[in-house]
N, CA, C and O of each residue as an XYZ file, in Angstrom:
932
protein
N       0.852     -1.192      0.000
C       0.000      0.000      0.000
C       0.890      1.246      0.000
O       1.742      1.404      0.875
N       0.691      2.124     -0.980
C       1.515      3.322     -1.042
C       1.021      4.355     -0.019
O      -0.055      4.180      0.553
N       1.792      5.433      0.220
C       1.414      6.386      1.266
C       0.033      7.005      1.093
O      -0.703      7.149      2.068
N      -0.327      7.371     -0.130
C      -1.640      7.987     -0.337
C      -2.765      7.006     -0.061
O      -3.786      7.376      0.520
N      -2.587      5.756     -0.473
C      -3.593      4.734     -0.181
C      -3.700      4.500      1.316
O      -4.794      4.305      1.845
N      -2.550      4.519      2.002
C      -2.551      4.323      3.455
C      -3.295      5.464      4.145
O      -4.058      5.239      5.084
N      -3.066      6.687      3.673
C      -3.751      7.835      4.274
C      -5.255      7.716      4.063
O      -6.031      7.931      4.994
N      -5.670      7.376      2.847
C      -7.101      7.241      2.558
C      -7.717      6.143      3.410
O      -8.823      6.303      3.926
N      -7.010      5.030      3.561
C      -7.528      3.920      4.353
C      -7.692      4.303      5.811
O      -8.635      3.861      6.467
N      -6.781      5.124      6.329
C      -6.848      5.528      7.721
C      -8.074      6.388      8.001
O      -8.549      6.436      9.135
N      -8.590      7.065      6.984
C      -9.727      7.961      7.164
C     -11.070      7.270      6.937
O     -12.126      7.894      7.038
N     -11.016      5.976      6.630
C     -12.243      5.206      6.492
C     -12.514      4.449      7.780
O     -11.594      4.141      8.537
N     -13.791      4.153      8.024
C     -14.120      3.333      9.190
C     -13.592      1.917      8.947
O     -13.868      1.332      7.899
N     -12.842      1.362      9.894
C     -12.207      0.057      9.670
C     -13.229     -1.060      9.524
O     -14.269     -1.070     10.181
N     -12.905     -1.995      8.650
C     -13.731     -3.178      8.469
C     -13.419     -4.176      9.584
O     -12.254     -4.368      9.933
N     -14.439     -4.807     10.142
C     -14.185     -5.782     11.219
C     -13.247     -6.905     10.783
O     -12.524     -7.475     11.600
N     -13.267     -7.219      9.470
C     -12.469     -8.329      8.971
C     -11.140     -7.878      8.361
O     -10.307     -8.704      7.990
N     -10.951     -6.557      8.261
C      -9.754     -6.049      7.603
C      -8.599     -5.914      8.570
O      -8.770     -6.075      9.779
N      -7.410     -5.615      8.037
C      -6.231     -5.433      8.896
C      -6.361     -4.188      9.746
O      -6.948     -3.195      9.316
N      -5.826     -4.233     10.927
C      -5.889     -3.096     11.834
C      -4.742     -2.116     11.515
O      -3.588     -2.534     11.419
N      -5.047     -0.830     11.351
C      -3.973      0.140     11.113
C      -3.129      0.319     12.364
O      -3.598      0.072     13.475
N      -1.879      0.749     12.187
C      -0.974      0.903     13.336
C      -1.310      2.145     14.152
O      -0.524      3.090     14.198
N      -2.476      2.147     14.795
C      -2.959      3.343     15.471
C      -2.078      3.733     16.644
O      -1.880      4.920     16.903
N      -1.537      2.732     17.370
C      -0.763      3.097     18.544
C       0.442      3.937     18.146
O       0.772      4.914     18.818
N       1.099      3.559     17.053
C       2.244      4.326     16.593
C       1.818      5.701     16.120
O       2.480      6.689     16.436
N       0.735      5.792     15.375
C       0.226      7.077     14.909
C      -0.154      7.952     16.102
O       0.118      9.153     16.110
N      -0.778      7.348     17.102
C      -1.156      8.117     18.288
C       0.086      8.641     19.010
O       0.073      9.760     19.523
N       1.140      7.859     19.053
C       2.387      8.318     19.674
C       2.963      9.503     18.908
O       3.482     10.447     19.503
N       2.867      9.443     17.594
C       3.348     10.544     16.761
C       2.550     11.808     17.060
O       3.125     12.886     17.204
N       1.232     11.680     17.153
C       0.383     12.834     17.433
C       0.695     13.398     18.819
O       0.825     14.610     18.985
N       0.813     12.517     19.809
C       1.124     12.959     21.176
C       2.427     13.759     21.207
O       2.504     14.820     21.825
N       3.435     13.237     20.538
C       4.735     13.902     20.541
C       4.674     15.234     19.820
O       5.244     16.222     20.282
N       3.985     15.264     18.691
C       3.858     16.506     17.922
C       3.133     17.573     18.735
O       3.552     18.731     18.748
N       2.057     17.197     19.410
C       1.334     18.165     20.239
C       2.191     18.642     21.404
O       2.096     19.799     21.814
N       3.023     17.758     21.937
C       3.927     18.164     23.012
C       4.917     19.212     22.547
O       5.211     20.159     23.277
N       5.436     19.051     21.337
C       6.360     20.036     20.781
C       5.666     21.378     20.605
O       6.221     22.422     20.947
N       4.445     21.345     20.068
C       3.710     22.590     19.827
C       3.378     23.290     21.139
O       3.521     24.508     21.251
N       2.935     22.521     22.133
C       2.590     23.115     23.426
C       3.792     23.808     24.054
O       3.648     24.851     24.692
N       4.971     23.234     23.875
C       6.175     23.779     24.506
C       6.855     24.858     23.679
O       7.413     25.809     24.227
N       6.806     24.708     22.339
C       7.617     25.585     21.491
C       6.826     26.328     20.423
O       7.367     27.215     19.762
N       5.556     25.982     20.244
C       4.759     26.622     19.207
C       4.732     25.801     17.926
O       5.605     24.969     17.675
N       3.702     26.059     17.122
C       3.500     25.278     15.898
C       4.654     25.429     14.916
O       5.003     24.472     14.224
N       5.246     26.606     14.845
C       6.319     26.841     13.877
C       7.536     25.955     14.149
O       8.337     25.709     13.248
N       7.675     25.482     15.368
C       8.816     24.630     15.705
C       8.642     23.204     15.195
O       9.604     22.437     15.155
N       7.425     22.845     14.808
C       7.153     21.458     14.411
C       7.516     21.235     12.946
O       6.886     21.788     12.045
N       8.516     20.437     12.732
C       8.870     19.963     11.398
C       8.951     18.447     11.460
O       9.001     17.864     12.543
N       8.964     17.818     10.309
C       9.058     16.368     10.291
C      10.395     15.908     10.878
O      10.453     14.889     11.566
N      11.466     16.657     10.607
C      12.764     16.292     11.170
C      12.764     16.466     12.686
O      13.271     15.613     13.415
N      12.188     17.585     13.161
C      12.128     17.834     14.610
C      11.313     16.743     15.289
O      11.673     16.283     16.372
N      10.228     16.330     14.666
C       9.381     15.286     15.231
C      10.102     13.950     15.254
O      10.018     13.211     16.235
N      10.807     13.639     14.179
C      11.550     12.379     14.122
C      12.609     12.329     15.222
O      12.802     11.298     15.866
N      13.289     13.453     15.428
C      14.300     13.505     16.491
C      13.673     13.291     17.858
O      14.235     12.585     18.695
N      12.513     13.895     18.094
C      11.841     13.756     19.384
C      11.392     12.318     19.626
O      11.328     11.862     20.768
N      11.083     11.614     18.545
C      10.666     10.215     18.642
C      11.862      9.261     18.621
O      11.701      8.044     18.705
N      13.078      9.840     18.506
C      14.306      9.049     18.470
C      14.265      8.052     17.326
O      14.574      6.870     17.483
N      13.871      8.575     16.162
C      13.826      7.739     14.969
C      14.254      8.591     13.781
O      14.543      9.777     13.939
N      14.296      8.000     12.610
C      14.657      8.731     11.406
C      13.424      9.167     10.644
O      12.355      8.583     10.822
N      13.545     10.187      9.794
C      12.399     10.632      8.990
C      11.794      9.511      8.164
O      10.576      9.465      7.989
N      12.620      8.606      7.652
C      12.101      7.516      6.830
C      11.130      6.650      7.622
O      10.097      6.226      7.104
N      11.471      6.390      8.886
C      10.579      5.602      9.740
C       9.276      6.349     10.003
O       8.200      5.751     10.043
N       9.387      7.652     10.179
C       8.200      8.478     10.427
C       7.265      8.423      9.233
O       6.047      8.356      9.397
N       7.830      8.451      8.031
C       7.005      8.448      6.823
C       6.332      7.100      6.580
O       5.496      6.980      5.683
N       6.680      6.101      7.355
C       5.935      4.842      7.267
C       4.531      4.981      7.840
O       3.654      4.166      7.555
N       4.320      6.020      8.650
C       3.035      6.194      9.325
C       2.325      7.499      8.966
O       1.097      7.574      9.016
N       3.091      8.516      8.606
C       2.530      9.813      8.239
C       3.021     10.164      6.849
O       4.222     10.125      6.584
N       2.107     10.506      5.963
C       2.472     10.712      4.557
C       3.370     11.923      4.382
O       4.402     11.845      3.716
N       2.977     13.049      4.981
C       3.725     14.300      4.849
C       3.233     15.269      5.925
O       2.433     14.899      6.785
N       3.717     16.512      5.871
C       3.339     17.491      6.888
C       1.846     17.785      6.837
O       1.220     17.952      7.884
N       1.264     17.851      5.652
C      -0.173     18.107      5.523
C      -0.982     16.999      6.194
O      -1.996     17.257      6.843
N      -0.520     15.771      6.026
C      -1.172     14.634      6.669
C      -1.064     14.749      8.184
O      -2.031     14.502      8.905
N       0.115     15.124      8.659
C       0.311     15.316     10.095
C      -0.606     16.421     10.621
O      -1.224     16.268     11.674
N      -0.694     17.527      9.893
C      -1.576     18.624     10.305
C      -3.013     18.139     10.487
O      -3.682     18.486     11.460
N      -3.467     17.342      9.546
C      -4.844     16.850      9.628
C      -5.029     15.921     10.829
O      -6.066     15.952     11.491
N      -4.030     15.109     11.100
C      -4.100     14.235     12.267
C      -4.169     15.050     13.559
O      -4.912     14.706     14.479
N      -3.390     16.130     13.620
C      -3.382     16.968     14.817
C      -4.729     17.642     15.025
O      -5.272     17.617     16.130
N      -5.272     18.242     13.977
C      -6.574     18.911     14.094
C      -7.664     17.878     14.385
O      -8.605     18.154     15.128
N      -7.531     16.697     13.798
C      -8.489     15.634     14.086
C      -8.486     15.243     15.548
O      -9.541     14.986     16.128
N      -7.295     15.196     16.153
C      -7.198     14.869     17.580
C      -7.909     15.941     18.418
O      -8.630     15.610     19.359
N      -7.710     17.213     18.083
C      -8.360     18.281     18.839
C      -9.880     18.231     18.649
O     -10.636     18.461     19.593
N     -10.312     17.933     17.443
C     -11.752     17.841     17.184
C     -12.387     16.683     17.946
O     -13.558     16.754     18.320
N     -11.623     15.620     18.177
C     -12.146     14.473     18.911
C     -12.501     14.835     20.348
O     -13.287     14.139     20.992
N     -11.918     15.932     20.854
C     -12.190     16.364     22.222
C     -13.465     17.189     22.336
O     -13.927     17.456     23.445
N     -14.039     17.595     21.213
C     -15.203     18.476     21.239
C     -16.486     17.694     21.492
O     -16.689     16.602     20.961
N     -17.341     18.283     22.317
C     -18.654     17.694     22.608
C     -19.696     18.450     21.801
O     -19.863     19.657     21.975
N     -20.396     17.748     20.922
C     -21.401     18.384     20.070
C     -22.790     18.157     20.654
O     -23.143     17.022     20.975
N     -23.578     19.209     20.796
C     -24.913     19.052     21.376
C     -25.922     18.514     20.370
O     -25.720     18.596     19.159
N     -27.001     17.967     20.890
C     -28.124     17.602     20.037
C     -28.784     18.900     19.581
O     -29.196     19.703     20.418
N     -28.893     19.122     18.268
C     -29.407     20.404     17.779
C     -30.779     20.750     18.357
O     -31.698     19.931     18.349
N     -30.895     21.972     18.854
C     -32.124     22.460     19.468
C     -32.536     23.754     18.768
O     -31.819     24.749     18.870
N     -33.664     23.772     18.063
C     -34.093     24.973     17.350
C     -34.250     26.187     18.259
O     -34.125     27.322     17.800
N     -34.523     25.961     19.540
C     -34.734     27.066     20.471
C     -33.419     27.602     21.053
O     -33.384     28.703     21.602
N     -32.364     26.837     20.932
C     -31.102     27.235     21.561
C     -29.936     27.183     20.575
O     -28.782     27.061     20.989
N     -30.223     27.273     19.290
C     -29.187     27.063     18.289
C     -28.072     28.109     18.367
O     -26.909     27.796     18.112
N     -28.420     29.337     18.715
C     -27.381     30.371     18.796
C     -26.371     30.031     19.900
O     -25.161     30.093     19.682
N     -26.871     29.676     21.066
C     -25.989     29.323     22.177
C     -25.176     28.068     21.843
O     -24.012     27.951     22.224
N     -25.810     27.131     21.123
C     -25.119     25.888     20.786
C     -23.964     26.118     19.815
O     -22.871     25.589     20.015
N     -24.205     26.909     18.761
C     -23.140     27.130     17.791
C     -22.027     27.957     18.419
O     -20.851     27.750     18.117
N     -22.389     28.886     19.284
C     -21.366     29.652     19.989
C     -20.543     28.729     20.890
O     -19.321     28.860     20.964
N     -21.206     27.804     21.571
C     -20.510     26.881     22.460
C     -19.501     26.012     21.726
O     -18.412     25.756     22.241
N     -19.852     25.555     20.526
C     -18.915     24.758     19.739
C     -17.703     25.599     19.352
O     -16.565     25.137     19.442
N     -17.950     26.834     18.920
C     -16.843     27.722     18.532
C     -15.918     28.008     19.718
O     -14.700     28.078     19.550
N     -16.479     28.170     20.892
C     -15.664     28.413     22.089
C     -14.819     27.184     22.406
O     -13.653     27.312     22.778
N     -15.396     26.000     22.263
C     -14.616     24.779     22.488
C     -13.441     24.691     21.525
O     -12.327     24.353     21.925
N     -13.691     24.997     20.251
C     -12.623     24.959     19.252
C     -11.541     25.978     19.610
O     -10.349     25.675     19.561
N     -11.971     27.193     19.971
C     -11.015     28.233     20.369
C     -10.128     27.753     21.509
O      -8.908     27.913     21.465
N     -10.736     27.170     22.518
C      -9.968     26.747     23.692
C      -8.995     25.619     23.356
O      -7.905     25.555     23.925
N      -9.376     24.728     22.438
C      -8.455     23.671     22.011
C      -7.276     24.258     21.251
O      -6.132     23.874     21.494
N      -7.538     25.180     20.340
C      -6.460     25.800     19.565
C      -5.486     26.555     20.464
O      -4.273     26.496     20.262
N      -6.016     27.261     21.451
C      -5.167     28.097     22.280
C      -4.254     27.280     23.207
O      -3.282     27.810     23.746
N      -4.565     26.007     23.388
C      -3.670     25.146     24.176
C      -2.359     24.884     23.439
O      -1.340     24.568     24.053
N      -2.402     25.019     22.119
C      -1.251     24.673     21.280
C      -0.939     25.867     20.378
O      -1.493     25.974     19.284
N      -0.058     26.764     20.827
C       0.160     28.040     20.146
C       0.450     27.910     18.650
O       1.392     27.236     18.232
N      -0.384     28.574     17.867
C      -0.177     28.608     16.426
C      -0.761     27.446     15.664
O      -0.685     27.433     14.435
N      -1.347     26.460     16.339
C      -1.803     25.255     15.641
C      -2.949     25.540     14.685
O      -3.169     24.780     13.743
N      -3.688     26.632     14.914
C      -4.801     26.927     14.008
C      -4.307     27.243     12.604
O      -5.085     27.200     11.651
N      -3.013     27.563     12.463
C      -2.454     27.758     11.111
C      -2.630     26.480     10.282
O      -2.806     26.543      9.065
N      -2.582     25.328     10.946
C      -2.666     24.051     10.248
C      -4.017     23.830      9.588
O      -4.115     23.091      8.609
N      -5.060     24.465     10.114
C      -6.400     24.218      9.588
C      -6.722     25.105      8.396
O      -7.675     24.830      7.668
N      -5.943     26.171      8.179
C      -6.224     27.091      7.085
C      -5.969     26.412      5.743
O      -4.935     25.776      5.541
N      -6.914     26.555      4.842
C      -6.845     25.975      3.493
C      -6.833     24.449      3.512
O      -6.425     23.821      2.535
N      -7.278     23.847      4.616
C      -7.334     22.392      4.705
C      -8.624     21.867      4.078
O      -9.705     22.413      4.302
N      -8.493     20.805      3.295
C      -9.659     20.098      2.765
C      -9.710     18.750      3.476
O      -9.176     17.764      2.969
N     -10.343     18.696      4.639
C     -10.194     17.526      5.511
C     -10.948     16.295      5.038
O     -12.013     16.381      4.428
N     -10.354     15.145      5.341
C     -11.045     13.866      5.196
C     -11.110     13.144      6.534
O     -11.828     12.154      6.674
N     -10.349     13.645      7.534
C     -10.372     13.023      8.853
C     -11.795     13.019      9.407
O     -12.479     14.042      9.390
N     -12.229     11.877      9.893
C     -13.625     11.733     10.305
C     -13.985     12.614     11.492
O     -15.129     13.056     11.597
N     -13.045     12.880     12.384
C     -13.349     13.733     13.528
C     -13.556     15.189     13.103
O     -14.414     15.885     13.646
N     -12.768     15.640     12.135
C     -12.950     17.000     11.627
C     -14.291     17.116     10.922
O     -15.020     18.090     11.109
N     -14.611     16.112     10.108
C     -15.888     16.125      9.397
C     -17.049     16.017     10.379
O     -18.114     16.588     10.147
N     -16.848     15.287     11.475
C     -17.893     15.186     12.507
C     -18.255     16.553     13.068
O     -19.430     16.853     13.282
N     -17.236     17.387     13.308
C     -17.490     18.726     13.835
C     -18.203     19.590     12.805
O     -19.136     20.318     13.146
N     -17.776     19.517     11.555
C     -18.447     20.272     10.492
C     -19.902     19.837     10.356
O     -20.800     20.662     10.191
N     -20.114     18.539     10.428
C     -21.477     17.997     10.369
C     -22.315     18.510     11.530
O     -23.467     18.899     11.342
N     -21.740     18.514     12.731
C     -22.472     18.974     13.905
C     -22.827     20.439     13.837
O     -23.930     20.827     14.222
N     -21.905     21.269     13.349
C     -22.183     22.698     13.217
C     -23.264     22.941     12.177
O     -24.155     23.767     12.372
N     -23.177     22.219     11.079
C     -24.195     22.350     10.035
C     -25.566     21.951     10.560
O     -26.563     22.611     10.265
N     -25.620     20.878     11.334
C     -26.890     20.419     11.900
C     -27.501     21.460     12.833
O     -28.715     21.664     12.827
N     -26.665     22.117     13.634
C     -27.156     23.147     14.562
C     -27.749     24.318     13.783
O     -28.837     24.794     14.108
N     -27.039     24.782     12.758
C     -27.502     25.928     11.980
C     -28.783     25.592     11.224
O     -29.694     26.417     11.159
N     -28.862     24.403     10.656
C     -30.074     23.993      9.944
C     -31.262     23.889     10.901
O     -32.385     24.253     10.551
N     -31.006     23.391     12.102
C     -32.073     23.301     13.103
C     -32.580     24.686     13.482
O     -33.744     24.841     13.853
N     -31.712     25.696     13.393
C     -32.104     27.060     13.710
C     -32.828     27.756     12.588
O     -33.161     28.935     12.708
N     -33.082     27.055     11.494
C     -33.820     27.637     10.384
C     -32.961     28.361      9.371
O     -33.488     29.034      8.486
N     -31.638     28.237      9.483
C     -30.748     28.872      8.512
C     -30.803     28.069      7.210
O     -30.742     26.840      7.231
N     -30.918     28.764      6.087
C     -30.995     28.098      4.787
C     -29.731     27.288      4.539
O     -28.657     27.678      4.997
N     -29.832     26.158      3.819
C     -28.674     25.275      3.642
C     -27.423     25.963      3.097
O     -26.330     25.735      3.615
N     -27.555     26.799      2.063
C     -26.377     27.449      1.522
C     -25.751     28.406      2.535
O     -24.532     28.436      2.708
N     -26.601     29.184      3.197
C     -26.103     30.115      4.214
C     -25.470     29.350      5.374
O     -24.452     29.777      5.919
N     -26.071     28.218      5.753
C     -25.532     27.423      6.853
C     -24.157     26.865      6.499
O     -23.251     26.856      7.332
N     -24.007     26.402      5.261
C     -22.723     25.836      4.837
C     -21.633     26.899      4.843
O     -20.533     26.660      5.339
N     -21.930     28.059      4.300
C     -20.921     29.123      4.247
C     -20.683     29.732      5.622
O     -19.558     30.105      5.954
N     -21.733     29.833      6.416
C     -21.573     30.391      7.766
C     -20.700     29.486      8.626
O     -19.863     29.975      9.384
N     -20.881     28.186      8.518
C     -20.048     27.249      9.271
C     -18.584     27.425      8.902
O     -17.710     27.443      9.769
N     -18.326     27.555      7.600
C     -16.961     27.778      7.137
C     -16.427     29.115      7.646
O     -15.274     29.205      8.068
N     -17.271     30.162      7.607
C     -16.849     31.480      8.066
C     -16.550     31.509      9.552
O     -15.586     32.146      9.977
N     -17.353     30.833     10.342
C     -17.117     30.774     11.783
C     -15.807     30.051     12.103
O     -15.029     30.500     12.945
N     -15.576     28.941     11.427
C     -14.337     28.188     11.645
C     -13.113     29.014     11.239
O     -12.074     28.975     11.899
N     -13.256     29.757     10.149
C     -12.154     30.595      9.685
C     -11.863     31.707     10.689
O     -10.703     32.013     10.965
N     -12.928     32.314     11.238
C     -12.721     33.375     12.211
C     -12.049     32.841     13.481
O     -11.115     33.453     14.000
N     -12.525     31.710     13.969
C     -11.932     31.129     15.182
C     -10.447     30.834     14.952
O      -9.612     31.125     15.809
N     -10.124     30.255     13.789
C      -8.722     29.932     13.488
C      -7.878     31.206     13.419
O      -6.767     31.243     13.947
N      -8.398     32.242     12.771
C      -7.650     33.493     12.640
C      -7.466     34.170     13.992
O      -6.390     34.688     14.288
N      -8.505     34.165     14.803
C      -8.422     34.771     16.135
C      -7.344     34.076     16.967
O      -6.535     34.732     17.624
N      -7.341     32.757     16.931
C      -6.361     32.012     17.729
C      -4.949     32.192     17.200
O      -3.993     32.243     17.975
N      -4.814     32.290     15.874
C      -3.495     32.500     15.301
C      -2.961     33.878     15.693
O      -1.793     34.007     16.060
N      -3.802     34.901     15.618
C      -3.369     36.236     16.015
C      -2.989     36.268     17.497
O      -1.999     36.892     17.877
N      -3.779     35.594     18.325
C      -3.479     35.540     19.752
C      -2.121     34.890     20.005
O      -1.343     35.369     20.829
N      -1.843     33.811     19.300
C      -0.565     33.121     19.492
C       0.602     33.988     19.030
O       1.663     33.974     19.654
N       0.421     34.740     17.950
C       1.484     35.635     17.469
C       1.725     36.744     18.482
O       2.870     37.091     18.773
N       0.636     37.302     19.022
C       0.773     38.352     20.036
C       1.475     37.827     21.280
O       2.312     38.518     21.861
N       1.140     36.608     21.690
C       1.798     36.002     22.851
C       3.290     35.817     22.593
O       4.124     36.072     23.462
N       3.603     35.371     21.388
C       5.010     35.142     21.036
C       5.790     36.453     21.075
O       6.902     36.498     21.601
N       5.219     37.507     20.527
C       5.904     38.802     20.524
C       6.055     39.345     21.946
O       7.072     39.948     22.288
N       5.038     39.122     22.757
C       5.124     39.559     24.149
C       6.245     38.836     24.873
O       6.975     39.435     25.664
N       6.379     37.548     24.599
C       7.425     36.762     25.245
C       8.815     37.206     24.816
O       9.794     36.974     25.525
N       8.899     37.843     23.659
C      10.186     38.324     23.154
C      10.472     39.758     23.597
O      11.399     40.392     23.095
N       9.672     40.269     24.542
C       9.915     41.595     25.073
C       9.270     42.714     24.299
O       9.623     43.880     24.476
N       8.316     42.371     23.430
C       7.654     43.392     22.620
C       6.255     43.699     23.149
O       5.409     44.209     22.414
N       6.012     43.390     24.419
C       4.662     43.516     24.975
C       4.141     44.941     24.906
O       2.943     45.153     24.722
N       5.026     45.922     25.051
C       4.566     47.303     25.081
C       3.902     47.690     23.761
O       3.029     48.558     23.734
N       4.310     47.052     22.677
C       3.724     47.363     21.382
C       2.556     46.456     21.040
O       1.805     46.733     20.104
N       2.403     45.403     21.772
C       1.392     44.405     21.423
C       0.205     44.417     22.379
O      -0.945     44.352     21.942
N       0.477     44.500     23.684
C      -0.568     44.286     24.665
C      -0.805     45.475     25.607
O      -1.799     45.489     26.333
N       0.075     46.453     25.607
C      -0.027     47.544     26.570
C      -1.084     48.546     26.093
O      -0.837     49.344     25.189
N      -2.267     48.490     26.719
C      -3.376     49.342     26.290
C      -3.069     50.820     26.501
O      -3.423     51.659     25.673
N      -2.416     51.130     27.604
C      -2.084     52.532     27.868
C      -1.178     53.087     26.774
O      -1.335     54.230     26.344
N      -0.237     52.272     26.335
C       0.666     52.711     25.269
C      -0.099     52.918     23.965
O       0.107     53.911     23.267
N      -0.989     51.970     23.639
C      -1.789     52.118     22.420
C      -2.677     53.349     22.489
O      -2.809     54.085     21.511
N      -3.288     53.569     23.654
C      -4.153     54.729     23.835
C      -3.350     56.019     23.651
O      -3.806     56.967     23.013
N      -2.158     56.032     24.220
C      -1.312     57.222     24.098
C      -0.954     57.487     22.643
O      -0.979     58.630     22.186
N      -0.623     56.428     21.923
C      -0.249     56.591     20.517
C      -1.412     57.102     19.676
O      -1.226     57.967     18.820
N      -2.607     56.574     19.914
C      -3.771     57.002     19.140
C      -4.176     58.445     19.446
O      -4.477     59.228     18.546
N      -4.174     58.770     20.720
C      -4.591     60.130     21.091
C      -3.545     61.168     20.696
O      -3.857     62.355     20.606
N      -2.308     60.735     20.460
C      -1.260     61.662     20.049
C      -1.280     61.955     18.555
O      -0.550     62.829     18.085
N      -2.101     61.239     17.814
C      -2.201     61.478     16.371
C      -2.801     62.862     16.106
O      -3.551     63.368     16.941
N      -2.491     63.484     14.965
C      -3.091     64.784     14.643
C      -4.603     64.644     14.430
O      -5.052     63.930     13.533
N      -5.367     65.328     15.259
C      -6.828     65.196     15.225
C      -7.433     65.627     13.912
O      -8.465     65.091     13.507
N      -6.815     66.590     13.226
C      -7.368     67.057     11.955
C      -7.265     65.993     10.860
O      -8.037     66.006      9.902
N      -6.311     65.073     11.007
C      -6.145     63.997     10.023
C      -6.872     62.722     10.436
O      -7.400     61.995      9.594
N      -6.894     62.459     11.759
C      -7.525     61.242     12.281
C      -8.570     61.614     13.337
O      -8.409     61.255     14.503
N      -9.632     62.323     12.956
C     -10.594     62.797     13.954
C     -11.316     61.690     14.689
O     -11.559     61.807     15.891
N     -11.669     60.612     13.995
C     -12.430     59.529     14.632
C     -11.528     58.653     15.500
O     -11.937     58.206     16.572
N     -10.320     58.412     15.044
C      -9.388     57.595     15.823
C      -9.027     58.285     17.134
O      -9.006     57.646     18.186
N      -8.745     59.572     17.079
C      -8.383     60.285     18.308
C      -9.571     60.418     19.247
O      -9.419     60.304     20.463
N     -10.758     60.661     18.689
C     -11.944     60.860     19.528
C     -12.377     59.559     20.191
O     -12.850     59.568     21.327
N     -12.220     58.443     19.491
C     -12.714     57.160     20.009
C     -11.579     56.195     20.332
O     -11.742     54.980     20.224
N     -10.448     56.728     20.723
C      -9.301     55.882     21.058
C      -9.616     54.921     22.197
O      -9.136     53.787     22.200
N     -10.415     55.360     23.162
C     -10.766     54.496     24.296
C     -11.574     53.294     23.825
O     -11.356     52.174     24.288
N     -12.511     53.529     22.900
C     -13.313     52.414     22.379
C     -12.461     51.465     21.536
O     -12.630     50.247     21.597
N     -11.550     52.031     20.755
C     -10.701     51.206     19.891
C      -9.821     50.262     20.714
O      -9.574     49.126     20.309
N      -9.359     50.727     21.849
C      -8.440     49.929     22.675
C      -9.147     49.167     23.788
O      -8.484     48.528     24.604
N     -10.468     49.217     23.843
C     -11.218     48.585     24.929
C     -11.250     47.066     24.769
O     -10.965     46.537     23.695
N     -11.601     46.375     25.853
C     -11.809     44.932     25.811
C     -10.848     44.163     26.685
O      -9.654     44.459     26.731
N     -11.383     43.166     27.381
C     -10.587     42.286     28.239
C     -10.782     40.842     27.799
O     -11.860     40.458     27.345
N      -9.735     40.053     27.938
C      -9.865     38.619     27.662
C     -10.385     38.356     26.263
O      -9.796     38.793     25.273
N     -11.495     37.636     26.192
C     -12.086     37.261     24.905
C     -13.273     38.153     24.545
O     -14.156     37.720     23.805
N     -13.316     39.390     25.049
C     -14.439     40.286     24.757
C     -14.627     40.486     23.258
O     -15.753     40.438     22.762
N     -13.564     40.704     22.553
C     -13.671     40.949     21.110
C     -14.107     39.683     20.374
O     -14.872     39.751     19.412
N     -13.626     38.549     20.821
C     -14.052     37.282     20.235
C     -15.556     37.107     20.419
O     -16.271     36.779     19.472
N     -16.030     37.329     21.641
C     -17.460     37.172     21.929
C     -18.296     38.135     21.098
O     -19.353     37.766     20.588
N     -17.820     39.373     20.962
C     -18.554     40.371     20.185
C     -18.675     39.944     18.721
O     -19.762     39.976     18.145
N     -17.555     39.547     18.131
C     -17.561     39.203     16.707
C     -18.377     37.946     16.447
O     -19.096     37.866     15.452
N     -18.270     36.972     17.330
C     -19.042     35.748     17.178
C     -20.537     36.056     17.242
O     -21.313     35.555     16.428
N     -20.941     36.885     18.215
C     -22.347     37.268     18.329
C     -22.808     38.025     17.098
O     -23.934     37.838     16.636
N     -21.943     38.880     16.561
C     -22.269     39.638     15.361
C     -22.559     38.704     14.193
O     -23.525     38.902     13.456
N     -21.729     37.697     14.028
C     -21.898     36.747     12.921
C     -23.150     35.899     13.101
O     -23.906     35.688     12.152
N     -23.366     35.416     14.321
C     -24.520     34.544     14.574
C     -25.826     35.331     14.504
O     -26.811     34.853     13.941
N     -25.836     36.529     15.071
C     -27.044     37.358     15.006
C     -27.355     37.744     13.567
O     -28.521     37.857     13.187
N     -26.317     37.946     12.772
C     -26.540     38.252     11.343
C     -27.256     37.112     10.636
O     -28.114     37.339      9.783
N     -26.893     35.875     11.000
C     -27.580     34.712     10.406
C     -29.046     34.684     10.820
O     -29.923     34.379     10.011
N     -29.305     35.004     12.083
C     -30.670     34.947     12.593
C     -31.568     35.964     11.905
O     -32.777     35.756     11.798
N     -30.985     37.060     11.441
C     -31.784     38.125     10.841
C     -31.873     38.046      9.318
O     -32.496     38.894      8.679
N     -31.236     37.006      8.738
C     -31.326     36.858      7.271
C     -32.743     36.483      6.864
O     -33.020     36.315      5.676
């Protein structure tokens, strides 16, 4: 079985009579890769770095993982397996879809930068598809038209991934001593209010609003904006 056939076979539900895939080894690879990301960030994860951490050679690693894209899908699939999807409720669909997005956000933020792996991904992993299916079911139960539900699910996932990626970049810059430019609200407020008011009248006047927000306030606001927009279509 060549690597592409092996990857396709791994994403199918196993036949009771068929050969068992080497899941324990694949799971060890995923565990090690997530450990590297948790400690050093997603950018530190390469196939060579992973092989070294597993005390093996890249050739041995490629017996179980086709390439970096395959590894990325396995990692996101593992995180998706941790998500709890509710039974769709037409009366509570907004809270339900928000809850799924929050779960995804919290999983991504455990592993700095890992949401980069999901961008432009065309997944076949069953756990990833399970989450997409669950989100689609929630939106459809809420009366959202099928086309709008499909695109909205994609848009929500894209926003969550982008939010988490930006957060991880900001954290990285802060750790490198650049916090004053990244996270210091007083500094940002000072810079905005110091701008020439005749050129930037709205920025100077509303600098406090521009720099406002604690924790995930902006995430909650944007998510509500997107979900409420669907409800009003």
